[in-house]
């Protein structure tokens, strides 16, 4: 071994043993070593510089709380579904129980799971935002992460908002097995309605690392795909690919620059300019002269409120004496606002569009139902 090889190995060993940059809310350390060049950085100055190394301009990991503070306009962040938490459906256990790992991560990060979702403003533009947090079990995508992203997409679709997701994940969460893998299909289906039906904009921002099932699903489905400089982006690990292909891979393999060169992403943007880049992209999209207007499906245009959903659930559970026809009439009353005084059915507050329904000329009921559900074949309409 040459002296230069020995020095290189020692440097890599020091970097491997150095404390990582994933800062936790309760972490009182004042200094952090850059993962790229090894320079010692003062944590307060690093945070002010958006966790970008002063020496080599390397983008260190940033948790979701810091991203909200740095990229969302002050005072505009409104969280959505922040109380949802994972359970242990498979009773998974390795060296520790999955429930114990969840509890430890929640105590260390102050989060319920590996993503925060909500709405806010970027340069005065309203958006729906999802921010993944790698410090929570490696940002792994479990059933709660998939559910929160899906609900965020559906909310953005119903409200006509641009969707932004900051991706930072090691992939699907193995402790939830097939349940975590099913989130890929669920999120992709919701994105299809958001992008192809409603014709709304979706921009994923790939940070380091973005790998596994996240890369294989919503991270690569954006209308425009942004990435941070030198971000690690891939599906399988580098070593697995080398052993499978029996080839030596390029040094910059699975980096943002490598993917940009091969056409997998659209733009590499530094953290100092990502906020302005997003705002300008949204404005350009909104003012495009050839913009195509989208349509929303009936269930996405008008949703039941939480109280209405609960009342409907109780109606179904406590309706052992009611037949199917009675249940359908009750639901029809909920949707249309029509009162059935003789039947004594459950009285619920009608939905906002019931007035528009009543204004339709009194023609046959198929046309009235068609008003609620556009472009539905006659054979698929339930006769109520």
Coordinates of C-alpha atoms in Angstrom, one line a residue:
X1 CA 0.0 0.0 0.0
X2 CA 1.4 3.4 -1.0
X3 CA 1.5 6.3 1.4
X4 CA -1.2 8.2 -0.6
X5 CA -3.5 5.2 -0.3
X6 CA -2.9 5.0 3.4
X7 CA -3.7 8.7 3.9
X8 CA -6.9 8.3 1.8
X9 CA -8.0 5.3 3.9
X10 CA -7.3 7.2 7.1
X11 CA -9.3 10.2 5.9
X12 CA -12.3 8.0 4.9
X13 CA -12.1 6.2 8.3
X14 CA -12.2 9.6 10.1
X15 CA -15.2 10.7 8.1
X16 CA -17.0 7.4 8.8
X17 CA -16.5 7.7 12.5
X18 CA -17.3 11.4 12.6
X19 CA -20.7 12.6 14.0
X20 CA -23.3 12.9 11.2
X21 CA -25.1 16.1 10.4
X22 CA -28.6 14.9 11.1
X23 CA -29.3 17.4 13.8
X24 CA -32.0 16.5 16.4
X25 CA -34.0 19.0 18.4
X26 CA -32.4 17.9 21.6
X27 CA -28.8 17.7 20.3
X28 CA -26.6 20.2 22.1
X29 CA -23.4 19.7 20.0
X30 CA -21.8 22.9 18.8
X31 CA -19.6 21.5 16.0
X32 CA -20.2 19.2 13.0
X33 CA -17.8 17.7 10.5
X34 CA -18.6 18.1 6.8
X35 CA -19.3 14.6 5.3
X36 CA -17.5 15.6 2.0
X37 CA -14.4 17.6 2.9
X38 CA -14.0 16.9 6.6
X39 CA -14.0 20.6 7.7
X40 CA -15.2 21.3 11.2
X41 CA -18.2 23.6 11.1
X42 CA -19.8 25.7 13.9
X43 CA -23.5 24.5 14.0
X44 CA -25.1 28.0 14.5
X45 CA -23.2 29.4 11.5
X46 CA -24.0 26.3 9.5
X47 CA -27.8 26.6 10.2
X48 CA -27.7 30.3 9.1
X49 CA -26.1 29.1 5.9
X50 CA -28.9 26.6 5.3
X51 CA -26.6 23.7 6.2
X52 CA -24.3 24.3 3.2
X53 CA -20.6 23.7 3.9
X54 CA -18.5 26.9 3.8
X55 CA -15.5 25.0 2.5
X56 CA -16.8 22.8 -0.4
X57 CA -20.4 24.0 -0.8
X58 CA -21.7 20.5 0.1
X59 CA -25.4 20.3 1.1
X60 CA -25.6 18.6 4.4
X61 CA -28.8 16.9 5.6
X62 CA -31.5 19.2 6.8
X63 CA -34.5 18.0 8.9
X64 CA -38.1 18.9 8.2
X65 CA -38.4 21.6 10.9
X66 CA -35.5 23.6 9.4
X67 CA -36.8 23.2 5.9
X68 CA -40.2 24.7 7.0
X69 CA -38.4 27.6 8.6
X70 CA -36.1 28.2 5.6
X71 CA -38.4 27.6 2.6
X72 CA -41.9 28.5 3.8
X73 CA -42.9 32.1 4.2
X74 CA -42.9 33.0 7.9
X75 CA -46.3 32.5 9.7
X76 CA -48.0 30.8 6.8
X77 CA -47.3 27.1 7.6
X78 CA -50.5 25.1 8.5
X79 CA -49.9 21.4 9.2
X80 CA -52.3 18.7 8.0
X81 CA -52.9 15.3 9.6
X82 CA -50.0 15.9 12.0
X83 CA -51.4 13.6 14.7
X84 CA -51.5 10.4 12.6
X85 CA -49.1 7.8 14.0
X86 CA -48.0 4.3 12.9
X87 CA -49.0 1.1 14.8
X88 CA -47.4 -2.3 14.6
X89 CA -49.7 -4.4 12.3
X90 CA -47.2 -7.2 11.7
X91 CA -45.9 -7.3 15.3
X92 CA -42.5 -7.0 13.8
X93 CA -39.4 -7.7 15.9
X94 CA -35.7 -7.8 15.1
X95 CA -33.2 -6.7 17.7
X96 CA -35.9 -4.4 19.0
X97 CA -39.7 -4.3 18.6
X98 CA -41.0 -2.1 15.9
X99 CA -43.2 -0.3 18.4
X100 CA -40.1 0.5 20.5
X101 CA -38.2 1.9 17.5
X102 CA -41.2 4.1 16.7
X103 CA -41.3 5.4 20.2
X104 CA -37.6 6.2 20.3
X105 CA -37.7 8.0 16.9
X106 CA -40.7 10.0 18.1
X107 CA -38.9 11.1 21.3
X108 CA -35.7 12.0 19.4
X109 CA -37.2 14.0 16.6
X110 CA -40.5 15.3 18.1
X111 CA -42.4 14.0 15.1
X112 CA -45.1 11.4 14.7
X113 CA -43.6 9.9 11.5
X114 CA -41.1 10.5 8.8
X115 CA -43.0 13.3 7.0
X116 CA -44.7 16.6 7.7
X117 CA -47.5 17.7 5.4
X118 CA -49.3 21.0 5.3
X119 CA -50.0 24.2 3.4
X120 CA -48.1 27.4 3.2
X121 CA -46.9 30.2 1.0
X122 CA -43.7 30.5 -1.1
X123 CA -43.1 34.1 -2.2
X124 CA -46.8 34.7 -1.5
X125 CA -48.0 31.8 -3.7
X126 CA -50.2 29.2 -1.9
X127 CA -48.9 25.6 -2.1
X128 CA -49.4 22.2 -0.6
X129 CA -46.1 20.9 0.8
X130 CA -44.8 17.5 2.0
X131 CA -41.4 17.4 3.7
X132 CA -39.7 14.1 4.5
X133 CA -37.4 13.8 7.5
X134 CA -34.4 11.5 7.2
X135 CA -33.8 11.6 11.0
X136 CA -36.9 9.6 11.6
X137 CA -36.0 6.0 10.9
X138 CA -34.1 7.0 7.8
X139 CA -37.1 8.7 6.3
X140 CA -38.5 5.3 5.5
X141 CA -42.0 5.2 3.9
X142 CA -44.5 3.3 6.0
X143 CA -48.3 3.2 5.9
X144 CA -48.6 6.5 7.7
X145 CA -46.2 8.3 5.4
X146 CA -48.1 6.9 2.4
X147 CA -51.4 7.9 3.9
X148 CA -50.3 11.5 4.7
X149 CA -48.9 12.0 1.2
X150 CA -52.1 10.6 -0.4
X151 CA -54.3 12.9 1.8
X152 CA -52.1 15.9 1.0
X153 CA -52.4 15.1 -2.8
X154 CA -56.1 14.8 -2.6
X155 CA -56.4 18.0 -0.6
X156 CA -54.2 19.9 -3.2
X157 CA -56.3 18.5 -6.0
X158 CA -59.6 19.6 -4.4
X159 CA -58.2 23.0 -3.5
X160 CA -56.4 23.5 -6.9
X161 CA -53.0 23.9 -5.2
X162 CA -49.5 23.3 -6.6
X163 CA -47.9 20.3 -4.9
X164 CA -44.3 20.3 -3.7
X165 CA -42.7 17.3 -1.9
X166 CA -39.1 17.4 -0.5
X167 CA -37.9 13.8 -0.8
X168 CA -35.3 12.3 1.7
X169 CA -35.8 8.6 2.3
X170 CA -34.0 5.3 2.4
X171 CA -37.1 3.6 0.8
X172 CA -40.0 1.5 2.0
X173 CA -40.1 0.6 5.7
X174 CA -39.3 -3.1 6.0
X175 CA -41.0 -3.4 9.4
X176 CA -44.4 -2.9 7.7
X177 CA -43.7 -5.4 4.9
X178 CA -46.2 -5.4 2.0
X179 CA -48.2 -2.6 3.6
X180 CA -45.3 -0.2 3.0
X181 CA -44.9 -1.3 -0.6
X182 CA -48.6 -0.7 -1.3
X183 CA -48.1 3.0 -0.6
X184 CA -46.2 3.3 -3.8
X185 CA -49.3 2.4 -5.9
X186 CA -51.7 4.4 -3.7
X187 CA -49.6 7.6 -4.0
X188 CA -49.1 7.1 -7.7
X189 CA -52.9 6.8 -8.3
X190 CA -53.5 10.0 -6.4
X191 CA -50.9 11.8 -8.4
X192 CA -52.5 10.6 -11.6
X193 CA -55.7 12.4 -10.7
X194 CA -53.8 15.5 -9.6
X195 CA -51.7 15.8 -12.7
X196 CA -53.6 14.2 -15.6
X197 CA -57.2 14.8 -14.5
X198 CA -57.1 18.1 -12.6
X199 CA -54.0 19.3 -14.7
X200 CA -52.3 20.7 -11.6
X201 CA -48.5 21.1 -11.1
X202 CA -46.4 18.7 -9.0
X203 CA -42.7 19.3 -8.3
X204 CA -40.7 16.8 -6.3
X205 CA -37.4 18.1 -4.9
X206 CA -34.8 15.3 -4.4
X207 CA -32.4 15.7 -1.5
X208 CA -29.7 13.4 -0.3
X209 CA -30.5 10.6 0.0
X210 CA -33.5 9.6 -2.1
X211 CA -33.5 5.9 -2.7
X212 CA -35.6 2.7 -2.8
X213 CA -39.4 2.8 -3.1
X214 CA -39.6 6.6 -2.9
X215 CA -37.4 6.9 -6.0
X216 CA -39.5 4.1 -7.7
X217 CA -42.8 6.0 -7.1
X218 CA -43.6 9.7 -6.4
X219 CA -40.1 11.0 -6.5
X220 CA -39.8 10.4 -10.2
X221 CA -43.4 11.3 -11.2
X222 CA -43.1 15.0 -11.2
X223 CA -44.0 17.4 -14.0
X224 CA -40.6 18.9 -13.2
X225 CA -38.0 17.2 -11.1
X226 CA -35.6 19.4 -9.1
X227 CA -32.6 18.1 -7.1
X228 CA -30.0 19.6 -4.7
X229 CA -26.3 19.6 -5.8
X230 CA -24.5 16.3 -5.3
X231 CA -27.6 14.6 -3.9
X232 CA -27.5 10.8 -3.7
X233 CA -30.4 9.5 -5.8
X234 CA -31.0 5.9 -6.8
X235 CA -32.9 2.7 -6.3
X236 CA -30.6 -0.1 -5.4
X237 CA -27.2 0.5 -3.6
X238 CA -24.0 1.1 -5.5
X239 CA -22.4 -2.1 -4.2
X240 CA -25.3 -4.3 -5.2
X241 CA -25.3 -2.9 -8.8
X242 CA -21.5 -3.4 -9.1
X243 CA -21.8 -7.0 -7.9
X244 CA -24.7 -7.7 -10.2
X245 CA -23.2 -6.2 -13.3
X246 CA -19.6 -7.2 -12.5
X247 CA -18.5 -3.8 -13.6
X248 CA -16.9 -0.8 -12.0
X249 CA -19.3 2.1 -11.9
X250 CA -18.4 5.8 -12.5
X251 CA -17.3 7.8 -9.4
X252 CA -20.2 10.2 -9.8
X253 CA -22.8 7.4 -10.2
X254 CA -26.2 8.0 -8.6
X255 CA -25.5 11.7 -8.0
X256 CA -27.8 14.5 -9.1
X257 CA -25.2 15.6 -11.7
X258 CA -25.1 12.1 -13.2
X259 CA -28.9 11.9 -13.4
X260 CA -29.1 15.4 -15.0
X261 CA -26.6 14.4 -17.6
X262 CA -28.7 11.3 -18.5
X263 CA -32.0 13.1 -18.5
X264 CA -33.6 11.7 -15.3
X265 CA -34.0 15.0 -13.6
X266 CA -34.7 18.5 -15.0
X267 CA -32.8 21.0 -12.8
X268 CA -30.2 21.1 -10.1
X269 CA -30.9 24.1 -7.7
X270 CA -28.9 25.2 -4.7
X271 CA -30.7 25.7 -1.4
X272 CA -30.0 29.4 -1.7
X273 CA -32.2 29.7 -4.8
X274 CA -34.7 26.9 -4.5
X275 CA -37.4 29.1 -3.1
X276 CA -37.2 31.6 -5.9
X277 CA -36.9 28.8 -8.5
X278 CA -40.2 27.2 -7.3
X279 CA -42.0 30.5 -7.2
X280 CA -40.9 31.4 -10.7
X281 CA -41.8 28.0 -12.0
X282 CA -45.3 28.2 -10.6
X283 CA -45.9 31.7 -12.0
X284 CA -44.7 30.5 -15.4
X285 CA -47.0 27.5 -15.3
X286 CA -50.0 29.6 -14.2
X287 CA -49.6 32.2 -16.9
X288 CA -48.8 29.8 -19.7
X289 CA -51.0 30.7 -22.7
X290 CA -51.5 27.1 -23.8
X291 CA -52.5 25.9 -20.3
X292 CA -55.1 23.1 -20.4
X293 CA -58.0 23.3 -18.0
X294 CA -58.6 20.2 -15.9
X295 CA -61.6 18.5 -14.5
X296 CA -62.2 17.0 -11.1
X297 CA -64.0 13.7 -10.3
X298 CA -67.2 14.0 -8.3
X299 CA -65.8 12.5 -5.1
X300 CA -62.8 14.9 -5.3
X301 CA -64.8 18.0 -6.0
X302 CA -67.2 17.6 -3.0
X303 CA -66.1 15.7 0.0
X304 CA -68.0 14.9 3.2
X305 CA -66.9 16.7 6.3
X306 CA -65.5 14.7 9.2
X307 CA -68.7 15.0 11.2
X308 CA -70.8 13.9 8.2
X309 CA -68.5 10.9 7.7
X310 CA -68.9 9.9 11.3
X311 CA -72.7 10.3 11.2
X312 CA -72.8 8.2 8.0
X313 CA -70.7 5.5 9.7
X314 CA -73.0 5.4 12.7
X315 CA -76.0 5.2 10.4
X316 CA -74.6 2.2 8.7
X317 CA -73.5 0.4 11.9
X318 CA -76.8 1.0 13.6
X319 CA -79.1 0.2 10.7
X320 CA -79.7 -3.5 11.2
X321 CA -83.4 -3.0 10.7
X322 CA -83.0 -0.9 7.5
X323 CA -82.9 -2.5 4.1
X324 CA -80.5 -1.5 1.3
X325 CA -83.1 0.8 -0.3
X326 CA -83.4 2.7 3.0
X327 CA -79.7 3.1 3.3
X328 CA -79.4 4.5 -0.3
X329 CA -82.2 7.0 0.4
X330 CA -80.5 8.2 3.5
X331 CA -77.2 8.7 1.6
X332 CA -79.1 10.4 -1.3
X333 CA -80.6 12.8 1.3
X334 CA -77.1 13.5 2.6
X335 CA -75.8 14.3 -0.9
X336 CA -78.7 16.2 -2.4
X337 CA -80.3 17.9 0.6
X338 CA -83.7 16.4 -0.2
X339 CA -85.9 15.9 2.9
X340 CA -87.7 12.6 3.5
X341 CA -90.0 13.5 6.3
X342 CA -92.2 10.5 6.0
X343 CA -89.5 7.9 6.3
X344 CA -88.0 9.4 9.5
X345 CA -84.5 9.0 8.1
X346 CA -81.3 10.5 9.7
X347 CA -81.4 14.3 9.2
X348 CA -78.0 15.6 8.2
X349 CA -76.8 19.0 7.0
X350 CA -76.8 18.9 3.2
X351 CA -73.6 19.4 1.2
X352 CA -72.8 22.9 -0.3
X353 CA -73.7 21.8 -3.9
X354 CA -77.2 20.6 -3.0
X355 CA -78.7 24.0 -4.0
X356 CA -77.2 23.7 -7.4
X357 CA -78.6 20.2 -7.7
X358 CA -82.1 21.5 -6.9
X359 CA -81.8 24.2 -9.6
X360 CA -81.6 21.5 -12.4
X361 CA -84.8 21.3 -14.4
X362 CA -87.2 18.5 -13.3
X363 CA -86.4 15.9 -15.9
X364 CA -85.9 12.2 -15.5
X365 CA -83.7 11.2 -12.5
X366 CA -80.9 9.8 -14.7
X367 CA -80.1 13.3 -16.0
X368 CA -80.2 14.6 -12.4
X369 CA -77.7 12.0 -11.3
X370 CA -75.6 12.7 -14.3
X371 CA -75.3 16.3 -13.1
X372 CA -73.6 15.1 -10.0
X373 CA -71.4 12.5 -11.7
X374 CA -70.2 13.8 -15.2
X375 CA -69.6 11.4 -18.0
X376 CA -70.9 8.3 -16.2
X377 CA -72.5 5.6 -18.4
X378 CA -76.2 4.8 -17.7
X379 CA -75.3 1.2 -16.9
X380 CA -73.1 2.4 -14.0
X381 CA -75.7 4.7 -12.4
X382 CA -77.5 3.4 -9.3
X383 CA -81.2 3.9 -9.5
X384 CA -82.1 5.6 -6.2

